[in-house]
Coordinates of C-alpha atoms in Angstrom, one line a residue:
Chain A
M1 CA 0.0 0.0 0.0
T2 CA 2.6 2.5 1.0
A3 CA 4.8 1.5 -2.0
V4 CA 1.9 2.1 -4.3
A5 CA 1.2 5.4 -2.7
D6 CA 4.8 6.4 -3.1
K7 CA 4.8 5.5 -6.7
T8 CA 1.8 7.8 -7.4
T9 CA 3.6 10.8 -5.9
S10 CA 7.1 10.2 -7.2
A11 CA 6.4 8.8 -10.6
P12 CA 3.6 10.5 -12.6
P13 CA 2.6 8.4 -15.6
T14 CA 3.8 10.0 -18.8
S15 CA 1.9 7.8 -21.2
P16 CA -0.8 5.1 -21.3
A17 CA -0.1 2.8 -18.4
R18 CA 2.6 0.3 -19.3
P19 CA 1.5 -3.3 -19.6
G20 CA 2.8 -5.5 -17.0
K21 CA 3.0 -2.8 -14.4
G22 CA 1.1 -3.3 -11.1
R23 CA -2.6 -3.3 -11.7
G24 CA -3.0 -1.8 -8.2
T25 CA -1.3 1.4 -9.2
G26 CA -3.5 1.7 -12.3
A27 CA -6.7 1.2 -10.4
L28 CA -5.6 3.7 -7.7
L29 CA -4.8 6.3 -10.4
T30 CA -8.2 5.7 -12.0
V31 CA -9.9 6.3 -8.7
L32 CA -7.8 9.4 -8.1
A33 CA -8.7 10.7 -11.6
W34 CA -12.4 10.2 -10.9
I35 CA -12.1 11.9 -7.5
V36 CA -10.4 14.9 -9.0
G37 CA -13.0 15.1 -11.8
I38 CA -15.9 14.9 -9.5
G39 CA -14.2 17.4 -7.2
F40 CA -13.9 20.0 -10.0
F41 CA -17.4 19.4 -11.2
F42 CA -19.0 19.3 -7.7
P43 CA -19.6 23.1 -7.3
V44 CA -21.5 23.1 -10.6
L45 CA -23.5 20.0 -9.7
W46 CA -24.3 21.6 -6.4
M47 CA -25.4 24.8 -8.1
V48 CA -27.8 22.8 -10.4
M49 CA -29.1 20.8 -7.5
T50 CA -29.8 23.9 -5.4
A51 CA -31.6 25.4 -8.4
F52 CA -34.1 22.6 -8.1
K53 CA -34.6 23.0 -4.3
T54 CA -37.0 25.1 -2.4
E55 CA -35.4 28.1 -0.6
A56 CA -35.9 26.3 2.7
Q57 CA -34.2 23.2 1.5
A58 CA -31.3 25.3 0.2
Y59 CA -30.7 26.5 3.8
T60 CA -30.2 23.4 5.9
V61 CA -27.2 22.3 7.9
P62 CA -26.3 19.6 7.1
P63 CA -27.1 20.3 3.4
T64 CA -30.1 18.6 1.9
V65 CA -29.0 16.0 -0.6
F66 CA -32.3 14.1 -1.3
F67 CA -35.3 16.2 -2.2
A68 CA -38.2 16.4 -4.6
P69 CA -37.0 18.7 -7.3
T70 CA -39.1 21.7 -8.1
L71 CA -39.1 24.0 -11.2
D72 CA -40.4 27.0 -9.2
N73 CA -37.0 28.8 -9.2
F74 CA -36.7 28.5 -12.9
A75 CA -40.3 29.7 -13.4
E76 CA -39.4 32.6 -11.1
V77 CA -36.2 33.5 -13.1
F78 CA -38.1 33.5 -16.4
S79 CA -41.1 35.4 -15.1
G80 CA -38.7 37.7 -13.3
G81 CA -37.5 38.9 -16.7
V82 CA -34.3 37.1 -17.7
G83 CA -35.8 36.8 -21.2
P84 CA -34.5 40.1 -22.7
Y85 CA -31.1 39.6 -21.2
L86 CA -30.9 36.2 -22.8
L87 CA -31.9 37.6 -26.1
N88 CA -29.3 40.3 -25.9
S89 CA -26.7 37.8 -25.0
V90 CA -27.6 35.5 -27.9
F91 CA -27.7 38.4 -30.3
A92 CA -24.4 39.9 -29.3
T93 CA -22.7 36.5 -29.2
V94 CA -24.0 35.3 -32.6
V95 CA -23.5 38.6 -34.5
S96 CA -20.1 39.3 -33.1
T97 CA -18.9 35.8 -33.8
L98 CA -20.1 36.1 -37.4
L99 CA -18.4 39.4 -37.8
V100 CA -15.2 37.9 -36.4
L101 CA -15.4 35.1 -39.0
V102 CA -16.1 37.5 -41.8
L103 CA -13.2 39.8 -40.9
G104 CA -10.9 37.1 -39.6
T105 CA -11.0 34.4 -42.3
P106 CA -9.6 36.6 -45.1
A107 CA -7.0 38.1 -42.7
A108 CA -5.9 34.6 -41.7
F109 CA -5.7 33.6 -45.3
A110 CA -3.6 36.7 -46.1
L111 CA -1.3 35.7 -43.2
S112 CA -0.9 32.1 -44.2
L113 CA -1.5 30.7 -47.7
R114 CA -0.7 33.8 -49.7
P115 CA 1.3 35.6 -47.0
V116 CA 1.8 39.3 -47.1
K117 CA 5.1 40.8 -46.3
K118 CA 5.9 41.3 -42.6
T119 CA 3.5 38.6 -41.6
Q120 CA 5.2 38.2 -38.2
D121 CA 4.8 41.9 -37.5
V122 CA 1.1 41.8 -38.3
L123 CA 0.6 38.7 -36.2
F124 CA 2.5 40.4 -33.4
F125 CA 0.3 43.4 -33.6
F126 CA -2.9 41.4 -33.4
I127 CA -1.9 39.5 -30.4
S128 CA -0.4 42.5 -28.7
T129 CA -3.9 44.1 -28.6
K130 CA -4.8 41.2 -26.2
M131 CA -1.9 42.1 -24.0
L132 CA -3.2 45.6 -23.3
P133 CA -5.5 45.8 -20.3
V134 CA -9.0 46.6 -21.4
V135 CA -9.5 48.7 -18.3
A136 CA -7.1 51.3 -19.7
A137 CA -9.5 51.8 -22.7
I138 CA -12.8 51.8 -20.8
V139 CA -12.8 55.6 -19.9
P140 CA -12.4 56.9 -23.5
I141 CA -14.7 54.1 -24.8
Y142 CA -17.3 55.2 -22.3
V143 CA -16.9 58.9 -23.2
V144 CA -16.9 58.3 -26.9
V145 CA -19.9 55.9 -26.8
N146 CA -21.7 58.3 -24.6
Y147 CA -21.0 61.2 -27.0
M148 CA -22.3 59.1 -29.9
G149 CA -25.4 58.3 -27.9
A150 CA -24.7 54.6 -28.2
L151 CA -24.7 53.7 -24.5
D152 CA -27.0 50.9 -23.6
N153 CA -27.0 49.8 -27.3
I154 CA -26.3 46.2 -28.1
W155 CA -24.3 47.1 -31.3
T156 CA -21.8 48.8 -29.1
L157 CA -21.1 45.5 -27.4
I158 CA -21.1 43.7 -30.7
V159 CA -18.3 46.0 -32.0
L160 CA -16.3 45.6 -28.9
Y161 CA -16.7 41.8 -28.7
T162 CA -15.7 41.6 -32.3
A163 CA -12.5 43.5 -31.6
M164 CA -11.9 41.4 -28.5
N165 CA -12.1 38.1 -30.3
L166 CA -10.6 39.0 -33.7
P167 CA -7.0 38.7 -32.7
I168 CA -7.5 35.2 -31.2
A169 CA -9.5 34.1 -34.2
V170 CA -6.9 35.4 -36.7
W171 CA -4.2 33.5 -34.8
M172 CA -6.2 30.3 -34.6
M173 CA -7.5 30.3 -38.1
R174 CA -4.0 31.1 -39.5
S175 CA -2.7 27.9 -37.8
F176 CA -5.6 25.9 -39.4
F177 CA -4.9 27.4 -42.8
L178 CA -1.2 26.4 -42.5
E179 CA -2.4 22.8 -42.2
V180 CA -3.8 22.8 -45.7
P181 CA -1.3 20.9 -47.8
K182 CA 0.4 23.2 -50.4
E183 CA 0.3 20.4 -53.0
L184 CA -3.5 20.4 -53.0
L185 CA -3.6 24.1 -53.7
E186 CA -1.0 23.7 -56.5
A187 CA -2.9 20.8 -58.0
A188 CA -6.1 22.9 -58.0
S189 CA -4.5 25.8 -59.8
M190 CA -2.9 23.4 -62.3
D191 CA -6.3 22.2 -63.1
G192 CA -7.2 25.8 -63.9
A193 CA -9.3 26.5 -60.8
S194 CA -9.5 30.2 -59.9
L195 CA -8.2 31.2 -56.5
W196 CA -11.7 31.8 -55.3
R197 CA -12.9 28.4 -56.5
S198 CA -9.9 26.5 -55.0
L199 CA -10.5 28.4 -51.8
R200 CA -14.1 27.3 -51.7
E201 CA -13.7 23.8 -52.9
V202 CA -10.3 22.8 -51.5
V203 CA -9.4 25.0 -48.6
L204 CA -12.8 25.6 -46.9
P205 CA -13.7 21.9 -46.4
I206 CA -10.3 21.4 -44.8
I207 CA -10.4 24.3 -42.4
S208 CA -14.1 24.2 -41.5
P209 CA -13.5 22.2 -38.3
G210 CA -11.0 24.7 -37.3
M211 CA -13.4 27.6 -38.1
A212 CA -16.0 25.8 -36.0
A213 CA -13.5 25.6 -33.1
T214 CA -12.7 29.3 -33.5
A215 CA -16.3 30.3 -33.6
L216 CA -17.0 28.2 -30.5
I217 CA -14.2 30.0 -28.5
C218 CA -15.4 33.4 -29.7
M219 CA -18.9 32.5 -28.6
I220 CA -17.7 31.4 -25.1
F221 CA -15.8 34.6 -24.6
A222 CA -18.6 36.8 -25.9
W223 CA -21.2 35.1 -23.8
N224 CA -19.2 35.3 -20.6
E225 CA -18.0 38.9 -21.1
F226 CA -18.8 41.1 -18.2
F227 CA -16.6 44.2 -18.1
F228 CA -17.9 46.1 -21.1
A229 CA -21.4 44.8 -20.5
V230 CA -21.7 46.1 -17.0
N231 CA -20.1 49.5 -17.8
L232 CA -21.7 50.3 -21.1
T233 CA -25.2 48.9 -20.8
A234 CA -28.1 49.7 -18.4
S235 CA -31.4 48.2 -19.1
R236 CA -32.1 47.8 -22.8
A237 CA -28.9 46.1 -24.0
A238 CA -27.8 44.3 -20.8
T239 CA -26.6 40.8 -21.2
V240 CA -27.0 37.7 -18.9
P241 CA -23.9 38.3 -16.8
V242 CA -25.3 41.7 -16.0
Y243 CA -28.6 40.2 -15.0
L244 CA -26.7 38.1 -12.3
V245 CA -25.4 41.3 -10.7
G246 CA -28.8 41.8 -9.2
F247 CA -28.3 38.8 -7.0
I248 CA -25.3 40.1 -5.1
T249 CA -27.5 42.4 -3.2
S250 CA -30.1 39.8 -2.3
E251 CA -27.7 37.1 -1.7
G252 CA -28.5 36.2 1.9
L253 CA -32.0 35.4 1.0
Y254 CA -32.4 33.5 -2.2
F255 CA -29.9 30.8 -2.7
A256 CA -32.2 28.6 -4.8
S257 CA -33.3 31.3 -7.2
L258 CA -29.8 32.6 -7.5
C259 CA -28.6 29.1 -8.4
A260 CA -31.4 28.8 -11.0
A261 CA -30.4 32.1 -12.6
A262 CA -26.7 31.1 -12.6
T263 CA -27.6 27.8 -14.1
V264 CA -29.6 29.5 -16.9
A265 CA -26.6 31.9 -17.5
A266 CA -24.0 29.1 -17.6
L267 CA -25.8 26.2 -19.3
P268 CA -25.7 27.2 -23.0
V269 CA -22.0 27.6 -23.0
V270 CA -21.4 24.5 -20.9
I271 CA -23.4 22.3 -23.2
A272 CA -21.8 23.8 -26.3
G273 CA -18.4 23.2 -24.8
W274 CA -19.2 19.6 -23.8
I275 CA -20.4 18.8 -27.3
A276 CA -17.4 20.3 -28.9
Q277 CA -14.7 19.6 -26.4
N278 CA -12.2 18.0 -28.8
K279 CA -12.4 21.1 -31.0
L280 CA -12.0 23.2 -27.9
V281 CA -8.7 21.4 -27.1
Q282 CA -7.5 22.0 -30.6
G283 CA -8.6 25.6 -30.6
L284 CA -7.3 26.5 -27.2
S285 CA -3.8 25.3 -28.2
F286 CA -4.1 27.6 -31.2
G287 CA -3.5 24.6 -33.4
A288 CA 0.1 24.6 -32.2
V289 CA -0.5 21.0 -31.6
K290 CA -0.3 18.8 -34.7
Chain B
M1 CA 9.3 29.0 -54.2
T2 CA 7.9 31.9 -52.1
A3 CA 11.2 32.4 -50.4
T4 CA 13.0 33.0 -53.6
A5 CA 10.3 35.1 -55.1
E6 CA 10.3 37.4 -52.1
R7 CA 14.1 37.7 -52.1
V8 CA 14.0 38.8 -55.7
E9 CA 11.3 41.2 -55.0
E10 CA 13.3 42.9 -52.3
T11 CA 16.5 43.3 -54.3
R12 CA 15.2 44.2 -57.8
T13 CA 12.7 46.7 -59.1
R14 CA 9.1 45.4 -59.1
P15 CA 7.7 43.8 -62.3
A16 CA 4.7 45.5 -63.7
S17 CA 2.4 42.5 -63.2
G18 CA 2.5 39.0 -61.8
P19 CA 4.0 37.8 -58.5
G20 CA 6.0 40.5 -56.7
S21 CA 4.4 43.4 -58.5
R22 CA 2.8 46.3 -56.6
K23 CA -0.6 45.2 -57.8
D24 CA 0.1 41.7 -56.5
G25 CA 1.2 43.1 -53.2
W26 CA -2.2 44.9 -52.8
I27 CA -4.1 41.8 -53.9
R28 CA -2.3 39.9 -51.2
R29 CA -2.9 42.6 -48.6
A30 CA -6.6 43.3 -49.4
P31 CA -8.1 40.4 -47.4
L32 CA -6.1 41.5 -44.4
L33 CA -7.0 45.2 -44.4
P34 CA -10.6 45.1 -43.1
A35 CA -9.6 43.2 -40.0
L36 CA -6.4 45.3 -39.5
I37 CA -8.2 48.6 -39.8
F38 CA -11.1 47.5 -37.6
T39 CA -8.7 46.4 -34.9
I40 CA -6.6 49.5 -35.1
I41 CA -9.7 51.8 -34.8
V42 CA -11.4 49.9 -32.0
T43 CA -8.4 48.9 -29.9
Q44 CA -5.7 51.6 -30.5
L45 CA -7.6 54.8 -30.7
P46 CA -9.0 54.5 -27.2
F47 CA -5.5 54.1 -25.8
L48 CA -4.4 57.3 -27.6
I49 CA -7.4 59.1 -26.1
T50 CA -6.6 57.6 -22.7
I51 CA -3.2 59.2 -22.9
W52 CA -4.8 62.6 -23.8
Y53 CA -7.3 62.3 -20.9
S54 CA -4.5 61.4 -18.5
L55 CA -3.1 64.8 -19.0
Q56 CA -6.3 66.5 -18.0
S57 CA -7.8 67.3 -14.7
W58 CA -11.3 66.2 -15.2
N59 CA -13.9 65.1 -12.8
L60 CA -17.4 64.4 -14.0
V61 CA -18.9 65.5 -10.6
R62 CA -17.5 69.0 -11.2
P63 CA -18.8 70.2 -14.6
G64 CA -16.5 72.4 -16.4
S65 CA -13.5 71.2 -14.4
Q66 CA -11.7 69.8 -17.5
R67 CA -8.3 71.5 -18.1
F68 CA -4.8 70.5 -19.2
V69 CA -2.5 69.7 -16.2
G70 CA 0.4 67.9 -17.9
L71 CA 1.8 65.1 -15.8
E72 CA 0.1 66.1 -12.5
N73 CA -2.2 63.0 -12.5
Y74 CA 0.8 60.8 -12.8
G75 CA 2.3 62.4 -9.7
T76 CA -0.9 61.7 -7.9
V77 CA -1.0 58.1 -9.1
F78 CA 2.6 57.4 -8.0
T79 CA 2.1 58.9 -4.6
D80 CA -1.2 57.1 -4.1
S81 CA -0.3 54.3 -1.6
Q82 CA -3.6 52.6 -2.4
F83 CA -2.6 52.4 -6.0
R84 CA 0.6 50.7 -5.0
G85 CA -1.2 48.3 -2.8
V86 CA -3.6 47.5 -5.6
A87 CA -0.8 47.0 -8.1
L88 CA 0.8 44.6 -5.7
N89 CA -2.6 42.8 -5.4
S90 CA -2.7 42.5 -9.1
V91 CA 0.6 40.9 -9.3
L92 CA -0.2 38.5 -6.4
L93 CA -3.6 37.5 -7.7
T94 CA -2.3 37.0 -11.2
L95 CA 0.9 35.1 -10.3
G96 CA -0.8 33.1 -7.6
S97 CA -3.7 32.0 -9.7
V98 CA -1.5 31.2 -12.8
A99 CA 1.1 29.3 -10.8
I100 CA -1.4 27.2 -8.8
A101 CA -3.6 26.6 -11.8
M102 CA -0.6 25.5 -13.9
I103 CA 0.8 23.1 -11.3
L104 CA -2.6 21.6 -10.7
G105 CA -3.4 21.5 -14.4
L106 CA -0.1 19.7 -15.1
A107 CA -0.7 17.2 -12.4
I108 CA -4.2 16.5 -13.5
A109 CA -3.2 16.3 -17.2
L110 CA -0.6 13.6 -16.2
L111 CA -3.3 11.8 -14.3
L112 CA -5.6 11.8 -17.3
N113 CA -3.0 10.9 -19.9
R114 CA -3.6 7.2 -19.6
A115 CA -6.3 4.9 -20.7
F116 CA -8.9 4.3 -18.0
V117 CA -12.6 3.7 -17.6
G118 CA -14.5 6.9 -18.1
R119 CA -11.6 9.0 -19.2
G120 CA -13.8 11.1 -21.5
I121 CA -16.3 11.7 -18.7
V122 CA -13.7 12.7 -16.2
R123 CA -12.2 15.2 -18.7
T124 CA -15.7 16.6 -19.4
L125 CA -16.3 17.0 -15.7
I126 CA -13.0 18.9 -15.2
I127 CA -13.4 21.3 -18.1
T128 CA -16.8 22.4 -16.9
P129 CA -15.5 25.2 -14.6
F130 CA -13.7 26.8 -17.6
L131 CA -17.0 27.0 -19.5
I132 CA -19.1 28.4 -16.6
T133 CA -19.8 32.1 -17.0
P134 CA -17.2 33.7 -14.6
V135 CA -19.9 35.9 -13.1
A136 CA -22.0 32.9 -12.3
G137 CA -19.0 31.0 -11.0
A138 CA -18.0 33.9 -8.7
L139 CA -21.6 34.2 -7.4
L140 CA -21.6 30.5 -6.7
W141 CA -18.4 30.6 -4.7
K142 CA -19.4 33.7 -2.8
T143 CA -22.7 32.5 -1.7
V144 CA -23.5 28.8 -1.9
L145 CA -20.0 27.6 -1.3
F146 CA -18.3 30.2 0.9
D147 CA -21.3 31.3 3.0
P148 CA -20.2 31.1 6.7
T149 CA -23.3 29.4 7.9
Y150 CA -24.9 27.5 5.1
G151 CA -21.9 27.2 2.8
L152 CA -20.8 23.8 1.5
V153 CA -17.1 24.6 2.1
N154 CA -17.5 25.1 5.8
F155 CA -19.7 22.0 6.0
V156 CA -17.0 19.9 4.4
L157 CA -14.2 21.5 6.4
G158 CA -16.3 21.5 9.6
P159 CA -14.7 18.3 11.0
F160 CA -11.3 19.9 10.4
G161 CA -12.3 22.9 12.5
A162 CA -13.2 25.5 9.9
G163 CA -16.6 26.0 11.5
Q164 CA -18.0 29.4 10.7
T165 CA -15.2 30.9 8.8
D166 CA -16.4 33.8 6.6
W167 CA -14.0 33.2 3.8
V168 CA -14.9 36.1 1.6
S169 CA -14.5 38.8 4.2
T170 CA -11.7 37.2 6.3
F171 CA -9.5 35.9 3.4
P172 CA -10.8 37.9 0.4
R173 CA -7.6 37.4 -1.7
T174 CA -7.5 33.7 -1.0
A175 CA -11.2 33.4 -1.8
V176 CA -10.7 35.1 -5.1
I177 CA -7.6 33.0 -6.0
I178 CA -9.6 29.8 -5.2
A179 CA -12.4 30.8 -7.5
L180 CA -9.9 31.8 -10.2
V181 CA -7.8 28.6 -9.8
W182 CA -11.0 26.5 -10.0
Q183 CA -11.9 28.3 -13.3
W184 CA -8.4 28.2 -14.9
T185 CA -7.0 24.9 -13.9
P186 CA -9.1 23.2 -16.7
F187 CA -7.6 25.5 -19.3
M188 CA -4.1 24.6 -18.2
M189 CA -5.0 20.9 -18.1
L190 CA -6.4 21.0 -21.6
L191 CA -3.2 22.7 -23.0
I192 CA -0.9 20.2 -21.2
L193 CA -3.0 17.3 -22.2
A194 CA -2.7 18.4 -25.9
G195 CA 1.0 18.7 -25.3
L196 CA 1.2 15.2 -23.8
G197 CA -0.8 13.9 -26.7
S198 CA 1.6 15.3 -29.3
Q199 CA 4.6 13.5 -27.6
P200 CA 6.0 10.9 -29.9
P201 CA 5.7 7.5 -28.2
E202 CA 8.9 6.2 -29.7
V203 CA 11.0 8.7 -27.7
L204 CA 9.4 7.6 -24.5
E205 CA 9.8 4.0 -25.3
A206 CA 13.5 4.5 -26.2
A207 CA 14.1 6.3 -22.9
R208 CA 12.6 3.4 -21.0
M209 CA 14.6 0.9 -23.0
D210 CA 17.7 2.8 -21.8
G211 CA 16.5 2.0 -18.3
A212 CA 15.2 5.4 -17.2
T213 CA 12.7 5.3 -14.4
G214 CA 9.3 6.9 -14.6
F215 CA 10.4 10.1 -13.0
A216 CA 13.6 10.4 -14.9
V217 CA 11.6 10.0 -18.2
F218 CA 9.2 12.7 -17.0
R219 CA 12.0 15.1 -16.1
E220 CA 14.3 14.5 -19.0
V221 CA 11.9 13.9 -21.9
T222 CA 8.3 14.9 -21.1
L223 CA 9.0 18.1 -19.3
P224 CA 11.2 19.6 -22.0
H225 CA 8.7 18.6 -24.6
L226 CA 5.9 20.3 -22.5
R227 CA 7.9 23.5 -22.1
R228 CA 6.3 25.5 -24.8
F229 CA 2.8 24.3 -23.8
I230 CA 3.5 25.4 -20.2
E231 CA 4.9 28.8 -21.5
L232 CA 1.8 29.2 -23.7
G233 CA -0.5 28.4 -20.8
V234 CA 1.3 30.8 -18.4
V235 CA 1.3 33.6 -20.9
L236 CA -2.3 33.2 -22.0
G237 CA -3.5 32.7 -18.4
A238 CA -1.6 35.8 -17.2
I239 CA -3.1 37.9 -20.0
Y240 CA -6.6 37.0 -19.0
L241 CA -6.1 36.9 -15.3
V242 CA -4.4 40.2 -15.0
N243 CA -7.6 41.7 -16.5
T244 CA -9.8 39.9 -14.0
F245 CA -12.7 42.0 -13.1
D246 CA -15.9 39.9 -12.9
T247 CA -14.7 37.6 -10.1
I248 CA -13.6 40.5 -7.9
Y249 CA -16.7 42.6 -8.7
M250 CA -19.0 39.7 -7.8
M251 CA -17.1 38.2 -4.8
T252 CA -15.6 41.0 -2.9
Q253 CA -16.1 44.3 -4.6
G254 CA -12.4 44.8 -4.1
G255 CA -12.9 44.8 -0.3
P256 CA -12.6 45.0 2.5
G257 CA -11.2 48.4 1.7
T258 CA -9.0 47.7 -1.3
A259 CA -7.6 44.5 0.2
S260 CA -8.7 42.4 -2.8
A261 CA -8.9 45.1 -5.5
N262 CA -6.7 44.7 -8.6
L263 CA -5.9 47.3 -11.1
P264 CA -8.9 46.8 -13.4
F265 CA -11.3 47.0 -10.4
Y266 CA -9.6 50.0 -8.8
I267 CA -9.5 52.0 -12.1
Y268 CA -13.2 51.1 -12.6
Q269 CA -13.9 52.4 -9.2
R270 CA -12.1 55.7 -9.8
A271 CA -13.7 56.2 -13.2
F272 CA -17.3 55.0 -12.6
L273 CA -17.8 55.6 -8.9
G274 CA -15.4 58.4 -8.3
F275 CA -15.9 59.9 -11.8
D276 CA -12.3 60.9 -11.9
I277 CA -11.6 60.6 -15.6
G278 CA -8.1 62.2 -15.6
E279 CA -6.7 60.2 -12.7
S280 CA -8.2 56.9 -13.8
A281 CA -6.8 57.5 -17.3
A282 CA -3.4 58.1 -15.9
M283 CA -3.7 54.8 -13.9
G284 CA -4.7 53.1 -17.1
V285 CA -1.6 54.4 -18.9
V286 CA 0.7 53.3 -16.0
T287 CA -1.0 49.9 -16.2
V288 CA -0.5 49.7 -19.9
V289 CA 3.2 50.6 -19.7
A290 CA 3.8 48.1 -17.0
T291 CA 1.9 45.4 -19.0
I292 CA 3.8 46.2 -22.2
I293 CA 7.1 45.7 -20.4
I294 CA 6.0 42.4 -19.0
A295 CA 4.2 41.3 -22.1
T296 CA 7.2 42.0 -24.4
L297 CA 9.2 39.7 -22.3
A298 CA 6.4 37.1 -22.4
L299 CA 5.8 37.5 -26.2
R300 CA 9.5 36.7 -26.8
L301 CA 8.8 33.4 -25.2
I302 CA 5.6 32.7 -27.0
F303 CA 7.1 33.7 -30.4
R304 CA 10.0 31.5 -29.9
S305 CA 7.6 28.7 -29.1
F306 CA 5.5 29.3 -32.2
S307 CA 8.3 29.6 -34.7
A308 CA 9.7 26.4 -33.2
A309 CA 6.3 24.8 -33.7
E310 CA 6.1 25.8 -37.3
E311 CA 9.5 24.8 -38.2
A312 CA 9.0 21.3 -36.7

C-alpha cells in the first residue's frame, strides 16, 4: 500500500499505463482521476441541484441531498425577466462571432496561404492588442460611446466583442490554414481553378472544423464577457452576466433562485463546450499541436 | 518558391504585373485590411485618447473642471499608496492563480494521460468550470460555497475545525484566488493534455529501454517537450487573469477596503464611482506601460515557441 502510494507521488505516468506494471497502481490512479474530476465538477453539480430545491431546502445544515425537485425557481427566473437579457446575449454572441469570422478568415488567409510581407509583425500586432489591459481603454470608450449616444446599445457591445475576439480568431485560423497541404492548392491551380474556387472547394472543407472551433471559442468569450457589458449597458442592452449582478444584493435570502439564474446563464456555453470539447482542445492550443 | 520570389522582390525593381508586382502586393494585402483597420480603430484609438485624458484634470462630478494639467495626474498616481497596494494585489492575484492553476493543471493532465474507464467523462467534468460564466462562478463561490453558515465549504471542512469561517471577508484574496484557480485549472490541463498527446511514443519507449525510471523520463523527456505548452498556458493565463474584473466585482467588490482590488477593479472604481476621468486614465496608462514591459518579455517566449512549432 505505501509502496503504491509512493509511486503515485514520485512517478507521474507519462503515457498510457505500461502493460505488466502493477494493476493496483493503475486502479488507484483511475480512482484518483475520478475523485479529481468529481471534485472540480461538484460546485457546478451543487449549483444545479440547489436550483431545483425550495429556498428552505437550500438553507439546511447539514445540506439537503435528497429532495423532490421543483421547477419553481426557474419559473421565477423567467417570469422575473431574464428573457430580454438572454436575447441580448444570444444576439451579441452570434452577431459578433459572425463578424469575427467575416473579418478574420480573409485576414488569416492573407497571413498564411498567400502571405503578405511582414506577416510576423502583423501577427505580433494582433496578439499585442490582447496584452493591453481593457481597463485602460474603458474611460475613453465610455466617453466616446456616450458622445455618440450609443450607451446601452447592443451594437456597441457587438463591435467591442468583435474587436476582443478578432486577434485570437486570426491566430487560430491562421494555424488551421497552415495545415492545408500546399500540394492540394497547387494541383487545383494546375487544373485551372480560380483562386476563389480553390478556396471554396479545396481550402474551406479542410479548415471548416478549425473555423468551428474558432467560432466556439469566440462565442464562449462573448457570452461570458462582463466588463464592457456592466459598464456600457443599463437596461435595454444588458446581457445575462449583468442580470446576475442583481443577485449580489439579495444574496443572503435567495440561494435557490440565485442558483437557478446562474444555471440559466451558464448552461448554454457549458453544453456547447461539452459537445465540442475536442475542438476546444485543438482551438485553445491555437492549433500549435499537430 | 515563395522564399526566392520574395528575395527577388526585395532586391530588384518590381515587375509591372505578376508575382511581386505592386498590384500583387495589394491583392495579397486586401483580405487583411478590413480586420487590421477595424482592430486599429477599436483597440488603438481608445489608448491614444486615454493618454490625452491622463493629461487633464477632469472630474465628471465637477462640470467644467476639464483642463490640461500635464503630468500632474501621474504624480498623484505614483504617490497614491492605495494604487501601489492594488498594483501589488494585481501581481499577487495573477501570479498566484496562474502558478497554482498551472501546477494543478499539469498534475491532472498527467493523471488523465492514460487509458482508463470513463476518461472522457472525467475530462468533461474537469473542463466544466472553464465554461461556466465567470460571473455565475463567482456568485456560486461567494454564496452557496463560501457562506459562513450554510456554505458547503465550511460544512465539508467542519470536521477539520473550519466551523464558521467567513472566507470572503476574512480571506478575500485567497477566496478570489480559489475561484480563479478553479476556473483556470481546466484550461491549463487542456493545454498540457494536448502537449502530452503530441509527444512521440517512440521517444518515451526509447528512454525506457535505456532503463530510465518513470520520474527520470518525465524530467528528461516529457517536461522539456511540454515546455512550450507550459509557457503558452502561463502567458495566456496571465493575459486573461491580469484583467480579472468579474470575479472581484461579484465576490468582494475589491474589499474590505482595497484588500482584494486589482488594477482593473480599482480603475473602474475611480472612473465609474469616483468619476475621476483624468486620474483613472493616468492609472490606465501606467498599467499599460507596465503590462507592455512584462508582455514584451512574455511575447518573446511565445514567439520562440510558435516559430519552433512551425519549423517542426
